[in-house]
């Protein structure tokens, strides 16, 4: 069967691999659409230290159940549209013991620590299959990245009396914007791209700030009557945005970090103490976050077409990835049509 593989830095192509043999307790999926995410771009650029080359990328999945193995619950049937929880959990580490399996110490995410979903078929344990309700397979490919943003909002314990600053309006940031707005918070979106800020407003942000052309601190003081945002969610992964998160959050506020900074970050640590900050990491997502995103997307209010920058065939994937690398600020999601 056909699969996409990243062989080495900036080297990607279509390969032929064996079709998986489904085991008991597994479900065989026919992949329809799989999204490229930021970790795939980092792998393509040779900047992802967690990846062992060569690797099949992809963990943002829209698929249809082809077959089910023995001992699979009756609720999963051939023909169902589904998405996938792409993480593993060992069940033995401190995170798993505490019920936070999304942060498993030994997690292996599809397309990162193990081969991913950019192939025609994949067999996975039934526990990782998430029925997608009324969603199409194309829309399903947006569920996982948005769920990461939803999870960050849970980590931040956002309420309706909070002002929430979301730094970075990619797919994960958009998920954080949507979920914060659903909880009744006043949402401020910051990015360097005006087109993304326009979309952020459509998805629930009450205020937008172009951090490249505007004075972020001055605007936040204006919006919050001088207090600063109660919550800052960092969804970029750079030294300047990490520093912005700590500098701009209100006294006794909560800062939640999603992005992986590629370099060391220096902080004025006095703010940690003076502001009595809660600084929290947010990793992956819980099954409840997936269900919440599916519920949101089923309403039909999300501008799905604007979130999908491009749909390509497998043979077009290398050129699409190179174009994304050349102009990363203009891409939300590139989907690969694995049936194409």
CSV table of C-alpha atoms in Angstrom, one decimal:
chain,number,residue,atom,x,y,z
A,1,UNK,CA,0.0,0.0,0.0
A,2,UNK,CA,1.0,3.7,-0.4
A,3,UNK,CA,2.6,5.7,2.4
A,4,UNK,CA,4.4,9.0,2.8
A,5,UNK,CA,7.8,8.9,4.4
A,6,UNK,CA,10.3,11.5,5.5
A,7,UNK,CA,13.7,9.9,4.8
A,8,UNK,CA,16.0,12.7,6.0
A,9,UNK,CA,16.1,16.5,6.3
A,10,UNK,CA,14.0,18.0,3.5
A,11,UNK,CA,13.6,14.6,1.8
A,12,UNK,CA,10.1,13.2,1.6
A,13,UNK,CA,8.4,10.9,-0.9
A,14,UNK,CA,5.8,8.1,-1.5
A,15,UNK,CA,6.8,4.6,-0.7
A,16,UNK,CA,5.2,1.2,-0.8
A,17,UNK,CA,4.8,-0.7,2.4
A,18,UNK,CA,2.9,-3.8,3.5
A,19,UNK,CA,-0.7,-3.5,4.5
A,20,UNK,CA,-1.1,-4.0,8.3
A,21,UNK,CA,-2.4,-7.3,9.7
A,22,UNK,CA,-5.2,-6.6,12.1
A,23,UNK,CA,-4.9,-8.3,15.5
A,24,UNK,CA,-7.6,-9.1,18.1
A,25,UNK,CA,-8.7,-6.0,20.0
A,26,UNK,CA,-7.7,-3.8,17.0
A,27,UNK,CA,-9.5,-1.8,14.4
A,28,UNK,CA,-8.4,-1.5,10.7
A,29,UNK,CA,-8.9,2.0,9.4
A,30,UNK,CA,-9.0,3.2,5.8
A,31,UNK,CA,-7.3,6.7,6.0
A,32,UNK,CA,-9.1,9.4,4.1
A,33,UNK,CA,-7.5,12.6,5.2
A,34,UNK,CA,-4.4,13.2,7.4
A,35,UNK,CA,-3.1,16.6,8.4
A,36,UNK,CA,0.4,17.9,8.5
A,37,UNK,CA,1.2,19.6,11.8
A,38,UNK,CA,4.0,21.7,13.2
A,39,UNK,CA,5.9,18.6,14.5
A,40,UNK,CA,5.8,17.2,11.0
A,41,UNK,CA,7.3,20.4,9.7
A,42,UNK,CA,10.0,20.3,12.3
A,43,UNK,CA,10.8,16.7,11.3
A,44,UNK,CA,10.9,17.7,7.6
A,45,UNK,CA,13.4,20.5,8.5
A,46,UNK,CA,15.5,18.2,10.6
A,47,UNK,CA,14.7,20.0,13.8
A,48,UNK,CA,12.7,17.4,15.7
A,49,UNK,CA,15.0,15.6,18.2
A,50,UNK,CA,12.3,13.1,19.2
A,51,UNK,CA,12.1,11.6,15.7
A,52,UNK,CA,14.1,8.7,14.4
A,53,UNK,CA,14.4,8.7,10.6
A,54,UNK,CA,13.0,7.5,8.3
A,55,UNK,CA,9.4,8.0,9.6
A,56,UNK,CA,5.9,8.0,8.3
A,57,UNK,CA,4.4,11.3,9.6
A,58,UNK,CA,0.8,12.1,10.5
A,59,UNK,CA,-1.4,12.0,13.6
A,60,UNK,CA,-4.3,14.3,12.7
A,61,UNK,CA,-6.7,11.7,11.3
A,62,UNK,CA,-10.0,11.5,9.4
A,63,UNK,CA,-10.7,7.8,8.6
A,64,UNK,CA,-13.4,5.2,8.1
A,65,UNK,CA,-13.5,1.8,9.9
A,66,UNK,CA,-12.7,-1.0,7.4
A,67,UNK,CA,-12.8,-4.0,9.7
A,68,UNK,CA,-12.9,-4.7,13.4
A,69,UNK,CA,-11.0,-7.5,15.2
A,70,UNK,CA,-12.2,-9.9,17.8
A,71,UNK,CA,-13.2,-8.5,21.2
A,72,UNK,CA,-13.8,-5.0,19.8
A,73,UNK,CA,-16.9,-3.4,21.4
A,74,UNK,CA,-20.1,-3.4,19.3
A,75,UNK,CA,-20.1,0.4,19.2
A,76,UNK,CA,-17.3,0.3,16.6
A,77,UNK,CA,-18.6,-0.9,13.2
A,78,UNK,CA,-17.3,-0.9,9.6
A,79,UNK,CA,-18.2,2.2,7.7
A,80,UNK,CA,-18.1,4.5,10.8
A,81,UNK,CA,-16.3,7.9,10.4
A,82,UNK,CA,-13.7,8.2,13.2
A,83,UNK,CA,-10.6,10.1,14.3
A,84,UNK,CA,-7.8,8.8,16.4
A,85,UNK,CA,-6.2,9.4,19.8
A,86,UNK,CA,-2.6,9.2,18.6
A,87,UNK,CA,-0.8,9.0,21.9
A,88,UNK,CA,0.3,6.0,23.9
A,89,UNK,CA,0.4,5.6,27.7
A,90,UNK,CA,2.3,3.1,29.7
A,91,UNK,CA,0.0,2.9,32.7
A,92,UNK,CA,2.9,2.8,35.1
A,93,UNK,CA,4.6,6.2,35.2
A,94,UNK,CA,3.7,9.0,37.6
A,95,UNK,CA,1.5,10.7,35.0
A,96,UNK,CA,-0.5,7.6,34.3
A,97,UNK,CA,-0.8,6.8,38.0
A,98,UNK,CA,-2.3,10.3,38.5
A,99,UNK,CA,-4.8,9.8,35.7
A,100,UNK,CA,-3.1,12.3,33.3
A,101,UNK,CA,-2.3,9.8,30.6
A,102,UNK,CA,-1.9,12.5,28.0
A,103,UNK,CA,1.4,13.4,29.7
A,104,UNK,CA,2.7,9.8,29.9
A,105,UNK,CA,6.5,9.8,30.5
A,106,UNK,CA,6.9,7.2,27.9
A,107,UNK,CA,4.3,8.4,25.3
A,108,UNK,CA,4.9,7.6,21.7
A,109,UNK,CA,2.8,9.8,19.3
A,110,UNK,CA,2.0,8.6,15.8
A,111,UNK,CA,4.3,10.2,13.3
A,112,UNK,CA,6.8,11.3,16.0
A,113,UNK,CA,8.2,8.5,18.2
A,114,UNK,CA,6.6,5.8,15.9
A,115,UNK,CA,5.4,5.6,12.3
A,116,UNK,CA,2.2,7.7,11.8
A,117,UNK,CA,-1.0,7.7,9.8
A,118,UNK,CA,0.0,9.0,6.3
A,119,UNK,CA,-0.7,5.7,4.7
A,120,UNK,CA,-3.7,4.0,3.1
A,121,UNK,CA,-4.5,1.7,6.1
A,122,UNK,CA,-3.5,1.5,9.7
A,123,UNK,CA,-4.4,-1.0,12.5
A,124,UNK,CA,-4.8,0.5,16.0
A,125,UNK,CA,-6.1,-0.7,19.4
A,126,UNK,CA,-9.8,-0.1,19.6
A,127,UNK,CA,-9.3,2.1,22.7
A,128,UNK,CA,-7.6,4.7,20.5
A,129,UNK,CA,-10.5,5.0,18.0
A,130,UNK,CA,-12.9,8.0,18.6
A,131,UNK,CA,-16.2,7.9,16.8
A,132,UNK,CA,-16.7,11.3,15.0
A,133,UNK,CA,-20.5,11.5,15.1
A,134,UNK,CA,-21.8,13.7,12.2
A,135,UNK,CA,-18.4,14.9,11.1
A,136,UNK,CA,-16.9,14.1,7.6
A,137,UNK,CA,-13.5,12.5,7.5
A,138,UNK,CA,-12.1,15.8,6.1
A,139,UNK,CA,-13.3,17.8,9.2
A,140,UNK,CA,-12.1,14.9,11.5
A,141,UNK,CA,-8.5,15.8,10.5
A,142,UNK,CA,-8.9,19.1,12.5
A,143,UNK,CA,-10.0,17.5,15.7
A,144,UNK,CA,-6.6,16.5,17.2
A,145,UNK,CA,-4.9,19.9,16.9
A,146,UNK,CA,-7.9,21.8,18.2
A,147,UNK,CA,-8.1,19.3,21.2
A,148,UNK,CA,-4.6,20.3,22.2
A,149,UNK,CA,-5.9,23.9,22.5
A,150,UNK,CA,-9.0,22.8,24.4
A,151,UNK,CA,-6.8,20.9,26.9
A,152,UNK,CA,-4.7,24.0,27.5
A,153,UNK,CA,-7.8,25.9,28.5
A,154,UNK,CA,-8.7,23.1,31.0
A,155,UNK,CA,-5.2,23.3,32.4
A,156,UNK,CA,-5.7,27.1,32.8
A,157,UNK,CA,-9.0,26.6,34.6
A,158,UNK,CA,-10.5,29.4,32.5
A,159,UNK,CA,-13.8,30.9,33.8
A,160,UNK,CA,-16.3,33.5,32.6
A,161,UNK,CA,-14.6,36.3,34.7
A,162,UNK,CA,-11.2,35.8,33.1
A,163,UNK,CA,-9.4,37.8,30.4
A,164,UNK,CA,-7.4,35.2,28.4
A,165,UNK,CA,-4.5,36.1,26.1
A,166,UNK,CA,-3.8,33.5,23.5
A,167,UNK,CA,-0.4,34.0,21.9
A,168,UNK,CA,-0.3,32.3,18.4
A,169,UNK,CA,-3.3,31.8,16.1
A,170,UNK,CA,-2.4,28.5,14.5
A,171,UNK,CA,-4.7,25.5,14.8
A,172,UNK,CA,-3.8,24.8,18.4
A,173,UNK,CA,-4.2,28.5,19.3
A,174,UNK,CA,-7.5,28.6,17.6
A,175,UNK,CA,-8.6,25.7,19.7
A,176,UNK,CA,-7.7,27.6,22.8
A,177,UNK,CA,-9.6,30.7,21.6
A,178,UNK,CA,-12.7,28.7,20.9
A,179,UNK,CA,-12.7,26.9,24.2
A,180,UNK,CA,-12.0,30.0,26.2
A,181,UNK,CA,-14.9,31.8,24.5
A,182,UNK,CA,-17.2,28.8,25.1
A,183,UNK,CA,-16.4,29.2,28.8
A,184,UNK,CA,-17.4,32.8,28.7
A,185,UNK,CA,-14.0,34.4,29.0
A,186,UNK,CA,-13.0,37.6,27.2
A,187,UNK,CA,-10.4,36.4,24.7
A,188,UNK,CA,-7.5,38.4,23.3
A,189,UNK,CA,-5.6,36.9,20.3
A,190,UNK,CA,-2.1,37.9,19.5
A,191,UNK,CA,-0.2,36.9,16.3
A,192,UNK,CA,2.0,38.5,13.6
A,193,UNK,CA,-0.4,37.8,10.7
A,194,UNK,CA,-3.4,39.9,10.2
A,195,UNK,CA,-5.3,37.2,8.2
A,196,UNK,CA,-5.0,34.9,11.2
A,197,UNK,CA,-6.2,37.6,13.5
A,198,UNK,CA,-9.3,38.2,11.4
A,199,UNK,CA,-10.1,34.5,11.7
A,200,UNK,CA,-9.4,34.5,15.4
A,201,UNK,CA,-12.1,37.1,15.8
A,202,UNK,CA,-14.5,35.0,13.9
A,203,UNK,CA,-13.8,32.1,16.2
A,204,UNK,CA,-14.4,34.0,19.4
A,205,UNK,CA,-11.7,36.5,20.2
A,206,UNK,CA,-13.1,39.8,21.4
A,207,UNK,CA,-9.8,41.6,20.8
A,208,UNK,CA,-6.8,41.1,18.5
A,209,UNK,CA,-3.3,42.3,18.6
A,210,UNK,CA,-0.7,42.2,15.9
A,211,UNK,CA,2.4,41.7,18.0
A,212,UNK,CA,4.7,42.7,15.1
A,213,UNK,CA,3.1,46.2,14.5
A,214,UNK,CA,1.4,47.1,17.8
A,215,UNK,CA,2.6,47.7,21.4
A,216,UNK,CA,1.3,44.5,23.1
A,217,UNK,CA,1.7,45.8,26.6
A,218,UNK,CA,0.0,49.0,25.9
A,219,UNK,CA,-3.0,47.3,24.3
A,220,UNK,CA,-3.3,44.8,27.1
A,221,UNK,CA,-3.3,47.5,29.7
A,222,UNK,CA,-6.0,49.3,27.7
A,223,UNK,CA,-8.1,46.1,27.4
A,224,UNK,CA,-7.8,45.0,31.0
A,225,UNK,CA,-8.0,48.4,32.7
A,226,UNK,CA,-4.4,48.1,33.7
A,227,UNK,CA,-4.5,44.7,35.4
A,228,UNK,CA,-3.2,42.4,32.6
A,229,UNK,CA,-4.8,39.2,31.4
A,230,UNK,CA,-5.7,36.6,34.1
A,231,UNK,CA,-4.6,33.8,31.8
A,232,UNK,CA,-1.9,33.7,29.1
A,233,UNK,CA,-1.8,30.6,26.8
A,234,UNK,CA,1.5,30.4,24.9
A,235,UNK,CA,0.9,28.5,21.6
A,236,UNK,CA,3.9,29.4,19.5
A,237,UNK,CA,7.1,28.0,21.1
A,238,UNK,CA,9.7,30.7,20.9
A,239,UNK,CA,11.8,32.6,23.4
A,240,UNK,CA,10.0,36.0,22.9
A,241,UNK,CA,6.5,34.5,23.3
A,242,UNK,CA,7.5,32.7,26.4
A,243,UNK,CA,8.9,35.9,27.9
A,244,UNK,CA,5.7,37.8,26.8
A,245,UNK,CA,3.6,35.2,28.6
A,246,UNK,CA,5.4,35.7,31.9
A,247,UNK,CA,5.8,39.5,31.5
A,248,UNK,CA,2.2,40.3,30.5
A,249,UNK,CA,0.1,38.0,32.7
A,250,UNK,CA,-1.6,39.7,35.7
A,251,UNK,CA,-0.4,39.4,39.2
A,252,UNK,CA,-1.6,36.0,40.6
A,253,UNK,CA,-2.4,34.9,37.0
A,254,UNK,CA,-2.0,31.6,35.2
A,255,UNK,CA,0.4,31.0,32.4
A,256,UNK,CA,0.0,27.8,30.3
A,257,UNK,CA,2.7,26.8,27.9
A,258,UNK,CA,2.0,24.5,24.9
A,259,UNK,CA,4.7,25.3,22.4
A,260,UNK,CA,8.2,23.8,22.5
A,261,UNK,CA,10.8,26.6,22.4
A,262,UNK,CA,13.7,25.6,20.1
A,263,UNK,CA,16.2,27.6,22.2
A,264,UNK,CA,16.9,28.3,25.8
A,265,UNK,CA,14.6,31.0,27.3
A,266,UNK,CA,15.8,33.7,29.8
A,267,UNK,CA,13.3,35.0,32.4
A,268,UNK,CA,13.1,37.8,34.9
A,269,UNK,CA,12.4,35.3,37.7
A,270,UNK,CA,11.3,38.0,40.1
A,271,UNK,CA,7.9,37.9,38.3
A,272,UNK,CA,7.5,34.3,39.3
A,273,UNK,CA,7.6,35.3,42.9
A,274,UNK,CA,6.3,38.9,42.9
A,275,UNK,CA,3.2,37.9,40.8
A,276,UNK,CA,2.8,34.5,42.6
A,277,UNK,CA,2.3,33.0,39.2
A,278,UNK,CA,1.0,29.6,38.3
A,279,UNK,CA,3.1,28.4,35.4
A,280,UNK,CA,1.8,25.2,33.9
A,281,UNK,CA,2.7,23.0,31.0
A,282,UNK,CA,0.0,21.5,28.7
A,283,UNK,CA,0.7,18.4,26.7
A,284,UNK,CA,-1.4,16.6,24.1
A,285,UNK,CA,-5.1,16.1,25.1
A,286,UNK,CA,-7.4,13.9,27.1
A,287,UNK,CA,-10.2,11.9,25.5
A,288,UNK,CA,-12.7,14.4,26.9
A,289,UNK,CA,-11.0,17.1,24.9
A,290,UNK,CA,-11.5,15.2,21.7
A,291,UNK,CA,-15.2,14.7,22.5
A,292,UNK,CA,-15.6,18.4,23.2
A,293,UNK,CA,-14.0,19.4,19.9
A,294,UNK,CA,-16.2,16.9,18.0
A,295,UNK,CA,-19.3,18.4,19.8
A,296,UNK,CA,-18.2,21.9,18.8
A,297,UNK,CA,-17.5,21.0,15.1
A,298,UNK,CA,-20.9,19.2,14.9
A,299,UNK,CA,-22.6,22.5,15.4
A,300,UNK,CA,-21.4,23.7,12.0
A,301,UNK,CA,-20.4,27.2,13.2
A,302,UNK,CA,-16.6,26.6,12.7
A,303,UNK,CA,-15.2,28.1,9.5
A,304,UNK,CA,-13.7,24.7,8.5
A,305,UNK,CA,-12.8,25.7,5.0
A,306,UNK,CA,-10.8,28.7,6.2
A,307,UNK,CA,-8.8,26.4,8.5
A,308,UNK,CA,-7.8,24.1,5.7
A,309,UNK,CA,-5.2,25.9,3.6
A,310,UNK,CA,-4.7,23.1,1.0
A,311,UNK,CA,-5.6,19.5,0.2
A,312,UNK,CA,-3.0,17.6,-1.7
A,313,UNK,CA,-2.4,14.1,-3.1
A,314,UNK,CA,0.4,12.0,-1.6
A,315,UNK,CA,2.6,12.7,-4.6
A,316,UNK,CA,2.2,16.5,-4.0
A,317,UNK,CA,3.0,16.3,-0.3
A,318,UNK,CA,6.8,17.0,-0.6
A,319,UNK,CA,6.2,20.3,-2.6
A,320,UNK,CA,3.4,21.3,-0.2
A,321,UNK,CA,5.7,20.8,2.8
A,322,UNK,CA,8.5,22.8,1.2
A,323,UNK,CA,6.1,25.6,0.5
A,324,UNK,CA,5.0,25.6,4.1
A,325,UNK,CA,8.6,25.7,5.2
A,326,UNK,CA,9.2,28.7,3.0
A,327,UNK,CA,6.2,30.6,4.3
A,328,UNK,CA,5.1,29.1,7.6
A,329,UNK,CA,3.0,32.1,8.7
A,330,UNK,CA,0.4,31.6,6.0
A,331,UNK,CA,-0.6,28.0,6.6
A,332,UNK,CA,-3.2,26.6,9.0
A,333,UNK,CA,-3.5,23.0,7.9
A,334,UNK,CA,-2.4,21.1,4.9
A,335,UNK,CA,-4.4,17.9,4.5
A,336,UNK,CA,-3.2,14.9,2.5
A,337,UNK,CA,-6.0,13.0,0.7
A,338,UNK,CA,-4.8,9.4,1.1
A,339,UNK,CA,-7.4,8.2,-1.3
A,340,UNK,CA,-6.2,10.6,-4.0
